[in-house]
Short mmCIF file of C-alpha atoms in Angstrom, two decimals:
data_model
loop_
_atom_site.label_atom_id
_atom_site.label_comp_id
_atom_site.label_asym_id
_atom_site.label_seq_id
_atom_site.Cartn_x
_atom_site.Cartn_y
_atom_site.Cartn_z
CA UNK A 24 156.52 -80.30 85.39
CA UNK A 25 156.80 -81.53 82.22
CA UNK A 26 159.96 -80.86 79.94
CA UNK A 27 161.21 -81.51 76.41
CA UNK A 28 164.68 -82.21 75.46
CA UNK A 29 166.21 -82.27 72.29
CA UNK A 30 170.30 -82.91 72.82
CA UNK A 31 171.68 -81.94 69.57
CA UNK A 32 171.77 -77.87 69.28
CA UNK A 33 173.46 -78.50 65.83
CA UNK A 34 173.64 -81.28 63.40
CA UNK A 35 174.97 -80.72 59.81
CA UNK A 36 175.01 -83.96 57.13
CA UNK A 37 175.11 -83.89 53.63
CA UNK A 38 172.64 -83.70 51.26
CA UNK A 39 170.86 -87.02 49.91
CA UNK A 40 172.04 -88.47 53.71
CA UNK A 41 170.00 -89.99 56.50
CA UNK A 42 169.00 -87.54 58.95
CA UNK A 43 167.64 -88.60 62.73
CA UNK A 44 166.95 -85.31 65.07
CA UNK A 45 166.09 -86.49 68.66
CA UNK A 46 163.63 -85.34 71.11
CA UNK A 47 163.32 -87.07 74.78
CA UNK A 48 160.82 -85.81 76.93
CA UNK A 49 159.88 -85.86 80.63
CA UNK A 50 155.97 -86.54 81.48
CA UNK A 51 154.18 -88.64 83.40
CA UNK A 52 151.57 -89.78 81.35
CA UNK A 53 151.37 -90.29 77.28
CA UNK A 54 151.84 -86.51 75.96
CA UNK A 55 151.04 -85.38 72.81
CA UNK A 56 153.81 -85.08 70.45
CA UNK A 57 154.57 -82.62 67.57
CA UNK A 58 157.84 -81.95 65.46
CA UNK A 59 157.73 -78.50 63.72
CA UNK A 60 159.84 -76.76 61.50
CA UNK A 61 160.90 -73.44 61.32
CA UNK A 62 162.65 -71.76 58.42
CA UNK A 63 165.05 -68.78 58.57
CA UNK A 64 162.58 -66.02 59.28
CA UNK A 65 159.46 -67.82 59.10
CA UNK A 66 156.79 -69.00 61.33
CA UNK A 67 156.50 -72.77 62.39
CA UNK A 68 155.32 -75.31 60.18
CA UNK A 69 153.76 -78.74 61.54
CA UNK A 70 155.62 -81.81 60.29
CA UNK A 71 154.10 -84.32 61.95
CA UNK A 72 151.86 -85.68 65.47
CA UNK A 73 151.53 -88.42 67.64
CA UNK A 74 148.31 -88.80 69.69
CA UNK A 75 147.35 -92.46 70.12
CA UNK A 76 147.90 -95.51 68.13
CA UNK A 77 150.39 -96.64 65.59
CA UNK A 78 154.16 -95.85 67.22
CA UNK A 79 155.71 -94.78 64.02
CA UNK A 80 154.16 -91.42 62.30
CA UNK A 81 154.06 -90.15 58.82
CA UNK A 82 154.24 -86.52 58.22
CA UNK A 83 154.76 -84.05 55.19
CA UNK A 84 158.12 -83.73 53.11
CA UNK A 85 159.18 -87.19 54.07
CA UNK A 86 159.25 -87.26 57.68
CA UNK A 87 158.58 -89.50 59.89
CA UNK A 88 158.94 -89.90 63.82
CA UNK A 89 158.69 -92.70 66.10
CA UNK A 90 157.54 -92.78 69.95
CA UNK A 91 159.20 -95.09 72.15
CA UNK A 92 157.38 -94.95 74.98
CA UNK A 93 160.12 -96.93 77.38
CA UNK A 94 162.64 -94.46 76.28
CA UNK A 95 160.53 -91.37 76.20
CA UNK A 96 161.88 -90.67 73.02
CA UNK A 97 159.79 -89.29 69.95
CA UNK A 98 163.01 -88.91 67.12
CA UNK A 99 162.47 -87.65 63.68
CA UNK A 100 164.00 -89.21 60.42
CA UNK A 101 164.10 -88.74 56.78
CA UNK A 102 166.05 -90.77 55.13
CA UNK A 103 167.60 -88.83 52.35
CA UNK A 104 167.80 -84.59 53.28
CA UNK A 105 167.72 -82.11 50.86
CA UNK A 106 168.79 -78.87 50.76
CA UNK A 107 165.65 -77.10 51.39
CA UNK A 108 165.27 -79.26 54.62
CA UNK A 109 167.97 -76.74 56.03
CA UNK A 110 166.19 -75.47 59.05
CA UNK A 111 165.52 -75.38 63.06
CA UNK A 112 163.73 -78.37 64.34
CA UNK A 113 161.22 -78.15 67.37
CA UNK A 114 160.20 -80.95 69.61
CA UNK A 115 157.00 -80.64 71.74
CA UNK A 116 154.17 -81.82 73.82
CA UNK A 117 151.15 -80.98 74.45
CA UNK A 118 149.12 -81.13 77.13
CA UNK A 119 145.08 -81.39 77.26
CA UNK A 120 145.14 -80.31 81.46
CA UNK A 121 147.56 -77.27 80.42
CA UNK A 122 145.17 -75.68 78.15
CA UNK A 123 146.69 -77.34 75.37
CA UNK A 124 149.56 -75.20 76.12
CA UNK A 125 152.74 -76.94 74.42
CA UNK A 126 156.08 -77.31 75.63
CA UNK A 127 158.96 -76.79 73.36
CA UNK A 128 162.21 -78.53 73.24
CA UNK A 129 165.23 -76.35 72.73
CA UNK A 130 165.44 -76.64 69.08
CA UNK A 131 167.97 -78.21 66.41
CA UNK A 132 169.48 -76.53 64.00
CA UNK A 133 170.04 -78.32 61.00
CA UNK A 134 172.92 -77.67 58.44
CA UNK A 135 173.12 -79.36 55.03
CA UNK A 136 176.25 -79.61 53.33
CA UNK A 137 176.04 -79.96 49.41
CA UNK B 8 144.39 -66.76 52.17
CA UNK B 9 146.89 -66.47 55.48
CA UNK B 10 145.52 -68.42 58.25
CA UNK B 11 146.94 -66.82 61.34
CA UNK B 12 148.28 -63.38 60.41
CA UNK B 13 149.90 -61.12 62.82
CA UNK B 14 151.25 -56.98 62.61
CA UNK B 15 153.51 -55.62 62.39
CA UNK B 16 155.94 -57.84 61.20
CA UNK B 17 158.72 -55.51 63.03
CA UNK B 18 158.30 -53.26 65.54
CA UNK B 19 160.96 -51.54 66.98
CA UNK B 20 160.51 -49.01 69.92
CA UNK B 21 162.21 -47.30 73.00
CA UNK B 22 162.04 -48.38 76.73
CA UNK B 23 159.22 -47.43 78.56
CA UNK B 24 156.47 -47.04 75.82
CA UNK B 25 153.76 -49.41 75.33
CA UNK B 26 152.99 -50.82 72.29
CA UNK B 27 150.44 -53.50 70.83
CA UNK B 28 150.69 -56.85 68.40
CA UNK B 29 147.57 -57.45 66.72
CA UNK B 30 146.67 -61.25 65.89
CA UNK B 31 144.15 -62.39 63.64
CA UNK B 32 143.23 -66.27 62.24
CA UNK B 33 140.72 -67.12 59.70
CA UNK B 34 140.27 -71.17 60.53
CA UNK B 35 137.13 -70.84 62.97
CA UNK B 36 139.44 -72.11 65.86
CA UNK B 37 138.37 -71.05 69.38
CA UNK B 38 141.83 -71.36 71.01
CA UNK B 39 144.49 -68.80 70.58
CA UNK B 40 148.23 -68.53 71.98
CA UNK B 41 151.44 -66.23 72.59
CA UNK B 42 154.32 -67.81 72.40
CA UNK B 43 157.99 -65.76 72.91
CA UNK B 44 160.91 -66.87 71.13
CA UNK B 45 163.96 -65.35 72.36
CA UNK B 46 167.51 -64.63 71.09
CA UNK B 47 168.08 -68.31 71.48
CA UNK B 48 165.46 -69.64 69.80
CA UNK B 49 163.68 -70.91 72.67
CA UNK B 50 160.02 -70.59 72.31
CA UNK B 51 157.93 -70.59 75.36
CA UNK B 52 154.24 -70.18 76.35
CA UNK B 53 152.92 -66.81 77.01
CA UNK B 54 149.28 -67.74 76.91
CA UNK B 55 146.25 -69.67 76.18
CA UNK B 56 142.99 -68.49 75.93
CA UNK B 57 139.38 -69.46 74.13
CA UNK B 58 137.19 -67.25 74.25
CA UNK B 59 136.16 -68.28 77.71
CA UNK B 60 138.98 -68.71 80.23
CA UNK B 61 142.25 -67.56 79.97
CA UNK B 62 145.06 -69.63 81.06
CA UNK B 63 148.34 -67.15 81.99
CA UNK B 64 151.83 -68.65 82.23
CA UNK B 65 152.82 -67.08 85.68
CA UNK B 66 156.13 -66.69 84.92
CA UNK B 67 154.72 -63.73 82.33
CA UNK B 68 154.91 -60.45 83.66
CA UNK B 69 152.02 -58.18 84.27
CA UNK B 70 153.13 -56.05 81.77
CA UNK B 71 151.90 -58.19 79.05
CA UNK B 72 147.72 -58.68 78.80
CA UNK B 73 146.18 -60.01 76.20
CA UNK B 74 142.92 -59.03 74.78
CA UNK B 75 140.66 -60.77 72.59
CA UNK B 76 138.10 -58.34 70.92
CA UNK B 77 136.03 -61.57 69.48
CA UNK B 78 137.12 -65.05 68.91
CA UNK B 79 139.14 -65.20 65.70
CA UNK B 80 141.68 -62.71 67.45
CA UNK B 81 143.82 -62.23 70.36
CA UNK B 82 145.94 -58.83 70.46
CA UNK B 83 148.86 -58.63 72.58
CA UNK B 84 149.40 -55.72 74.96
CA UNK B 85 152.77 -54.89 76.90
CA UNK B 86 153.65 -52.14 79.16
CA UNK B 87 156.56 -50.21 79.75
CA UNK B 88 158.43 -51.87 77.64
CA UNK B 89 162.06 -53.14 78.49
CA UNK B 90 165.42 -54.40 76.66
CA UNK B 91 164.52 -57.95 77.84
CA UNK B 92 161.20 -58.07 75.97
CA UNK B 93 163.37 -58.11 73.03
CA UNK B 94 162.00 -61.53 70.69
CA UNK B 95 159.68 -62.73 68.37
CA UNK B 96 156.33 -63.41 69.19
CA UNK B 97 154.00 -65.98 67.71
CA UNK B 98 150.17 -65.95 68.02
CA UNK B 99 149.04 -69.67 67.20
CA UNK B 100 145.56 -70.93 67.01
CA UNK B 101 144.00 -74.71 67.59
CA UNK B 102 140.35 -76.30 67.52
CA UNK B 103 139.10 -75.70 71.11
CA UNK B 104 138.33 -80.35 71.42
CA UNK B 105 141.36 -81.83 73.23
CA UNK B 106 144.42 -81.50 72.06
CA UNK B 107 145.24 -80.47 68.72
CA UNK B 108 148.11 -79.73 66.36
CA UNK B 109 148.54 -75.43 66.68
CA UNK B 110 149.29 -73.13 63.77
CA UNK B 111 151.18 -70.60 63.82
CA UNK B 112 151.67 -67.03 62.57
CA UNK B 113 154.70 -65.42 60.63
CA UNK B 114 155.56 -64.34 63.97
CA UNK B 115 156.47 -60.48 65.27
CA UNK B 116 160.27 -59.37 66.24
CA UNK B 117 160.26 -57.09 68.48
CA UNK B 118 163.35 -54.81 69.01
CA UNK B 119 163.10 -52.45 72.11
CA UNK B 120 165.82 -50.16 72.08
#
């Protein structure tokens, strides 16, 4: 069965620092990968995808994620945080044979310090 | 306009009764989802369904059916409710081709006392 693993429960840096949240996942093909967001009492947000094709993703509010495929490893960066990125941090995959049911990782909460 | 609304926003009831979480999107998708999200943030798949086939995470209880009136909702049922159904719980939506990126609703804590 397929998992998703994201080591880092907590992670706090200071604002206008690099930020790299990682996600390793367990799969035996290429999964479909997603980082969302999720704000204190809010729903999740999509910040960016990998499907096929270029290894390094762009997403929205200057994220980006890159899938290493002989690490199993899809880690998000920004590389300067602000505080509105305060926030939990989901890692998943998706899988077309599952119904496009996707599999969360365990979240990361990030902190930002002023 | 809200694409993937969901009500209440807070429910709180006793043990035992049954109550209902209504889920409704607005972006023509033909896949919807239940996700829970419990105390400890962990969100896992309740269902998957599209209007066709429903696909039911067997580690769900049979307490908990969904029911899709048409295809731009999916309504969550549960039964006899208990202290461990205590979460949040997300509808999400997707384009039925392949997979796709999933969007989600404001989500729905429930509180069963």
């Amino acid at each position: 069965a397929q998992s998703v693993t994201q080591p880092d429960i907590h992670i706090t840096v200071s604002e206008g620092a690099s930020l790299e949240l990682r996600c390793n996942y367990s799969y035996g093909a290429t999964p479909y990968l997603f980082w969302y967001v999720q704000s204190p009492g809010q729903g999740l947000q999509l910040l960016l995808k990998y499907f096929s094709g270029d290894t390094l993703v762009q997403g929205i509010k200057g994220f980006e994620a890159e899938f290493k495929r002989s690490q199993s490893s899809f880690n998000l960066r920004k590389p300067s945080v602000h505080w509105s990125d305060a926030a939990e941090y989901f890692c998943a995959v998706g899988l077309r044979e599952a119904g496009n049911m996707l599999t969360f990782g365990g979240g990361t909460r990030l902190m930002v310090k002023p | 306009d809200t694409a993937v609304s969901q009500t209440p926003k807070y429910l709180v009831t006793q043990m035992g009764n049954d109550k209902s979480i209504k889920c409704e999107q607005n972006l023509g998708h033909d896949t919807m989802y239940w996700y829970k999200q419990d105390s400890k943030k962990f969100l896992k798949i309740m269902f998957s369904y599209n209007n066709k086939e429903l696909i039911i995470n067997e580690t769900v209880p049979n307490r908990f059916s969904p029911k899709s009136p048409d295809k731009a909702h999916l309504n969550l049922h549960i039964n006899s409710l208990e202290l461990g159904d205590s979460a949040v719980y997300f509808c999400a939506s997707s384009p039925l081709a392949g997979v796709n990126e999933q969007f989600f609703g404001p989500g729905t804590r429930l509180t069963v006392l």
